Short mmCIF file of C-alpha atoms in Angstrom, two decimals:
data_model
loop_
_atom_site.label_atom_id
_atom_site.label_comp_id
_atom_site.label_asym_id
_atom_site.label_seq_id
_atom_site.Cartn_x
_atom_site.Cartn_y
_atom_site.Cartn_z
CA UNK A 1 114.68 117.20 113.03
CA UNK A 2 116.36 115.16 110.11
CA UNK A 3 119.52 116.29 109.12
CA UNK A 4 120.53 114.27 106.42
CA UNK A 5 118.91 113.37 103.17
CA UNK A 6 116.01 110.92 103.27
CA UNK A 7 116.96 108.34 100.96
CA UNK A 8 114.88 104.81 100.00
CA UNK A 9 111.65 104.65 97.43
CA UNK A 10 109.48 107.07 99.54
CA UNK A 11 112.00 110.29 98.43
CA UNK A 12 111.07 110.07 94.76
CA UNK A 13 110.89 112.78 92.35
CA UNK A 14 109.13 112.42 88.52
CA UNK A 15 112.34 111.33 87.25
CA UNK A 16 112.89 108.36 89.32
CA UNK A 17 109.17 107.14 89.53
CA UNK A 18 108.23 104.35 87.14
CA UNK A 19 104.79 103.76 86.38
CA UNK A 20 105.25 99.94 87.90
CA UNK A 21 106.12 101.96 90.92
CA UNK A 22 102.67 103.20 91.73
CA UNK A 23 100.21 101.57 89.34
CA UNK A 24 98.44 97.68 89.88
CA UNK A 25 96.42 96.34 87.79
CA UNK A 26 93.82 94.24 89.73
CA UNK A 27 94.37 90.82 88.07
CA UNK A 28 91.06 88.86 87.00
CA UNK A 29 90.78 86.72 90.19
CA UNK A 30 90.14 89.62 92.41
CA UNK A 31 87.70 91.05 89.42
CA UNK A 32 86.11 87.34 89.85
CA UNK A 33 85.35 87.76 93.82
CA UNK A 34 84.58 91.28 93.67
CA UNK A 35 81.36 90.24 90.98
CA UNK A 36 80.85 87.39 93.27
CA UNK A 37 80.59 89.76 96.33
CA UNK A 38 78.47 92.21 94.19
CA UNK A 39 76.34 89.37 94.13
CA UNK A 40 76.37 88.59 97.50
CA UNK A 41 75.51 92.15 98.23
CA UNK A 42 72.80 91.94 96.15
CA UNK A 43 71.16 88.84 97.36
CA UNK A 44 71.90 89.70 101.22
CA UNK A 45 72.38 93.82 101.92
CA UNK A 46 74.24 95.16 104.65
CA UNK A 47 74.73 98.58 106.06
CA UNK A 48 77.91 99.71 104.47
CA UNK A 49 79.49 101.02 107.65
CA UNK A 50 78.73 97.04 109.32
CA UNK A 51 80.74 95.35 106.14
CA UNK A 52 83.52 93.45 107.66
CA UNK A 53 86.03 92.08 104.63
CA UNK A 54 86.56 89.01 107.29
CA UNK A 55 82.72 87.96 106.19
CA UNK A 56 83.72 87.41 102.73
CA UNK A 57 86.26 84.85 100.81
CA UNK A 58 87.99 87.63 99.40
CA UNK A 59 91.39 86.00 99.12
CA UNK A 60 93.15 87.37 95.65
CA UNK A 61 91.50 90.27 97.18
CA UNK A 62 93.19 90.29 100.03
CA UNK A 63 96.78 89.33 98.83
CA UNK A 64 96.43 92.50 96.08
CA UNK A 65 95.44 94.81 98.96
CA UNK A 66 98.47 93.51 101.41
CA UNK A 67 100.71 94.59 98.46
CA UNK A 68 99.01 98.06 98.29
CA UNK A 69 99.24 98.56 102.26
CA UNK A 70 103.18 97.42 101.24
CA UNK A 71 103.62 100.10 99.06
CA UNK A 72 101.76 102.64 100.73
CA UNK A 73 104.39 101.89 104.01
CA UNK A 74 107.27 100.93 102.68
CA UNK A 75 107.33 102.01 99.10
CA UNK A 76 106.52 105.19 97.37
CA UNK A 77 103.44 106.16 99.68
CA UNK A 78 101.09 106.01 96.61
CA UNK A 79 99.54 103.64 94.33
CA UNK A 80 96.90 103.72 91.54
CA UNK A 81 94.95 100.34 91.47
CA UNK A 82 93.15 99.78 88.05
CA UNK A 83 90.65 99.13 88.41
CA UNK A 84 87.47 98.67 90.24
CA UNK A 85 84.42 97.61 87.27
CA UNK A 86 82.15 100.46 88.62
CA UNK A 87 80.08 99.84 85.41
CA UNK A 88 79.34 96.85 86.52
CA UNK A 89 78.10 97.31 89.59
CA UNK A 90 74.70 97.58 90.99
CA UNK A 91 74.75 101.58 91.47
CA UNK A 92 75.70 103.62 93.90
CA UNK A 93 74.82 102.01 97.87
CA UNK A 94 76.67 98.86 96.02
CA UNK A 95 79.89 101.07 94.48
CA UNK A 96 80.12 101.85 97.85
CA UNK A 97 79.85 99.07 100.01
CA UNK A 98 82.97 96.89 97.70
CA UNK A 99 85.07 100.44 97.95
CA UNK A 100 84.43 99.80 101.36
CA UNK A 101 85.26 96.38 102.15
CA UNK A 102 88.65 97.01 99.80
CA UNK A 103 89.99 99.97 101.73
CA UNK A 104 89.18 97.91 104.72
CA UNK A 105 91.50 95.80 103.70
CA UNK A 106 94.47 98.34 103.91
CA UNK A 107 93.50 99.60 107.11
CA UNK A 108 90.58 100.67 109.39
CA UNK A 109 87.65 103.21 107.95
CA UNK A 110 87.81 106.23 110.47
CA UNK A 111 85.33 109.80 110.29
CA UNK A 112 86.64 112.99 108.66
CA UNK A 113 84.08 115.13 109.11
CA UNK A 114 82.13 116.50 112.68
CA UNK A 115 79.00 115.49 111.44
CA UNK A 116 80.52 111.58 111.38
CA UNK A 117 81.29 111.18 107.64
CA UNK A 118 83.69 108.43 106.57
CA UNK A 119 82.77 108.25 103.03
CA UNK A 120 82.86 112.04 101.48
CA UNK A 121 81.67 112.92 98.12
CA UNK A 122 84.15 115.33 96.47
CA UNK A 123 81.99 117.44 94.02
CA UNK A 124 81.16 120.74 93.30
CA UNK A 125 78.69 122.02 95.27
CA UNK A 126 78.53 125.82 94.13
CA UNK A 127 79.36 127.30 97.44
CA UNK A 128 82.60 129.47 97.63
CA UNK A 129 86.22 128.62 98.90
CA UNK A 130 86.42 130.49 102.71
CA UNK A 131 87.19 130.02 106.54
CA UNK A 132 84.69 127.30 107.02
CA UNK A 133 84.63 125.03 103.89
CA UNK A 134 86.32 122.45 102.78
CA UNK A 135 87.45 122.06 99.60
CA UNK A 136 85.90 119.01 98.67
CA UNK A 137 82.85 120.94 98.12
CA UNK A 138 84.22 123.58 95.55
CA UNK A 139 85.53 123.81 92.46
CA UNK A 140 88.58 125.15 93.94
CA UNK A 141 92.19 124.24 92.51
CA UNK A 142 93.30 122.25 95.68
CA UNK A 143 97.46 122.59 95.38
CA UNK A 144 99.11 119.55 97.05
CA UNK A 145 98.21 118.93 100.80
CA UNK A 146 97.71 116.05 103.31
CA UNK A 147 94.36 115.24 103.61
CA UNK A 148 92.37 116.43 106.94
CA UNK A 149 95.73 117.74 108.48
CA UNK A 150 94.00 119.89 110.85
CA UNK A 151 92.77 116.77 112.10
CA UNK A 152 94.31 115.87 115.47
CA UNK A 153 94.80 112.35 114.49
CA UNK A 154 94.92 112.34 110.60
CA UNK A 155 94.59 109.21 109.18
CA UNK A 156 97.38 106.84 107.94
CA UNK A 157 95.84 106.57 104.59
CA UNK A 158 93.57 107.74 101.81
CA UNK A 159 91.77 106.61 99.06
CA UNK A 160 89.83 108.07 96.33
CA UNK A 161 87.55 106.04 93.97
CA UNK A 162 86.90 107.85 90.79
CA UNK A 163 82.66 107.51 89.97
CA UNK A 164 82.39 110.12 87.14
CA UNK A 165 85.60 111.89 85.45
CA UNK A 166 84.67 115.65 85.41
CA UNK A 167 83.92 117.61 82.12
CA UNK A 168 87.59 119.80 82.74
CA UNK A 169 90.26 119.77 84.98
CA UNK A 170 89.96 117.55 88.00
CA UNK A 171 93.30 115.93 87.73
CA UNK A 172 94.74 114.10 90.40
CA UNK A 173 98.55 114.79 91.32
CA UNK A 174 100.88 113.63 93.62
CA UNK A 175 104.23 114.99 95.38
CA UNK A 176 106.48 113.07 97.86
CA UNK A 177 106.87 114.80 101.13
CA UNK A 178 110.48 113.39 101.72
CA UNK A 179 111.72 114.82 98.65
CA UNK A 180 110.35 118.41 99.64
CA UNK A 181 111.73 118.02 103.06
CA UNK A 182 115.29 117.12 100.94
CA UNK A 183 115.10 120.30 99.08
CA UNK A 184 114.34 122.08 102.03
CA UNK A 185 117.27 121.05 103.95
CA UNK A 186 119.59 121.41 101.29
CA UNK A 187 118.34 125.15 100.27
CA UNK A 188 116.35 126.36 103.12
CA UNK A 189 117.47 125.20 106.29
CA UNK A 190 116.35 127.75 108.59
CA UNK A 191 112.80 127.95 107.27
CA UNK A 192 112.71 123.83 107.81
CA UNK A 193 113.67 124.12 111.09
CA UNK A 194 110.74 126.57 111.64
CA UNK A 195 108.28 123.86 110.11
CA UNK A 196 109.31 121.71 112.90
CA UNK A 197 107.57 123.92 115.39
CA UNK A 198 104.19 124.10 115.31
CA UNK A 199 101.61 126.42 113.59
CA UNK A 200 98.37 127.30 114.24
CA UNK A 201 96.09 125.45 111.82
CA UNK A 202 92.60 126.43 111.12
CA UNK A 203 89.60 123.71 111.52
CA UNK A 204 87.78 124.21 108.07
CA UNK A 205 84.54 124.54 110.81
CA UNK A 206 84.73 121.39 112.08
CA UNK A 207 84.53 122.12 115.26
CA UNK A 208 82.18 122.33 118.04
CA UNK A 209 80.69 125.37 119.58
CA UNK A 210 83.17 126.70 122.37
CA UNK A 211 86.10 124.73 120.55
CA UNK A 212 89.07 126.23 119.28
CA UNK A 213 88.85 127.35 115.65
CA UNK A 214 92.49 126.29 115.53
CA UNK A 215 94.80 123.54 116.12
CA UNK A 216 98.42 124.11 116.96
CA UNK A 217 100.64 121.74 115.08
CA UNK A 218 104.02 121.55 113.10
CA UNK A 219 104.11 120.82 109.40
CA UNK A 220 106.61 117.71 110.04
CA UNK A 221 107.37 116.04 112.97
CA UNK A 222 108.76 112.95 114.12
CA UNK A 223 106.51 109.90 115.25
CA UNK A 224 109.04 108.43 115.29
CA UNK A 225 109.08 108.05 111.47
CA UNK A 226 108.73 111.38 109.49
CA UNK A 227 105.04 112.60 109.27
CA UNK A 228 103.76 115.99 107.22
CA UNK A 229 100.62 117.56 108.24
CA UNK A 230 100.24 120.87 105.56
CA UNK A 231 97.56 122.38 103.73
CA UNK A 232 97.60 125.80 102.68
CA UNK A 233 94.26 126.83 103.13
CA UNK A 234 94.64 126.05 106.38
CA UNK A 235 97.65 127.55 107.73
CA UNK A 236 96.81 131.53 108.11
#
């Protein structure tokens, strides 16, 4: 367990974030290759899941990405990039396939659902919040959690590409995970050393028959750098 304060740009609270902190503004030679690869896409289509950024002279690309991996691993953990010229694009299979190759560029594409989903829609679908669903499919207030962290390996990363903004609510908000662990050391000691053992956390139904409905994590542990797995529809 950490017994100090974590300290450096990852424990950041409202106050000390700057906008230059977590937004990029794609700059207009990675807009230039990304409606040169539309075109590309266009003229020669490819699965999206057999895209490969290495087929592709995506350099400005590339070097505006590195800085986003950066930032997502050694700065504040999140980072608004603005913005991708969905408009522009030639629908959907094509929105898709340059979200694709750009994430690909910060790291590998891996599933996140049982059925073998790596991109997931989040939309309303009508069906209710409950042992079973995930909330990507409701219309469900989702309070701030780590993505898929029933998951036994969660990933490293994840990205959200904004196709339609939603007639209310819908916002996207963000919370640093070293800062709550600060506050929890500093006024709850005890009940962060309890988060350091683990909990059972329930598998949303993705699981197999004659699985456990459960995994049996902590909320942080050590890796050897500090890692939060917490979502509190998940944890009974």
């Amino acid at each position: 367990m950490i017994r100090e304060p974590i300290t450096g740009p990852r424990a950041w609270t409202r106050r000390t974030m700057r906008e230059s902190d977590w937004r990029i503004a794609i700059p207009s030679s990675c807009l230039d290759e990304i409606e040169q690869l539309a075109r590309a896409l266009q003229r020669d289509p490819v699965p999206t899941c057999l895209l490969d950024p290495a087929d592709y002279e995506l350099d400005a690309c590339r070097d505006l990405l590195g800085e986003v991996r950066r930032r997502l691993e050694e700065g504040p953990g999140v980072v608004v990039v603005d913005r991708i010229p969905i408009e522009e694009l030639a629908g959907r299979p094509q929105i898709e396939a340059v979200f694709w190759l750009l994430a690909g560029m910060v790291g590998r594409p891996v599933v996140q659902t049982l059925d073998g989903r790596i991109l997931v829609e989040v939309t309303d679908t009508g069906v209710k919040k409950q042992i079973g669903v995930r909330g990507f499919r409701t219309n469900v207030a989702q309070p701030p959690h780590v993505d898929n962290s029933f998951n036994r390996t969660p990933p490293d990363h994840v990205s959200l590409l904004c196709l339609r903004s939603a007639r209310e609510g819908g916002a996207s908000r963000f919370v640093s995970f070293c800062s709550v662990h600060n506050v929890l050391l500093a006024e709850h000691t005890r009940l962060l050393e309890r988060l350091y053992r683990p909990f059972h956390q329930d598998r949303q139904g993705d699981y197999w028959p004659n699985e456990p409905q459960t995994v049996f994590f902590p909320v942080f542990e050590l890796r050897p750098d500090l890692r939060c797995r917490y979502t509190h529809f998940t944890i009974p």
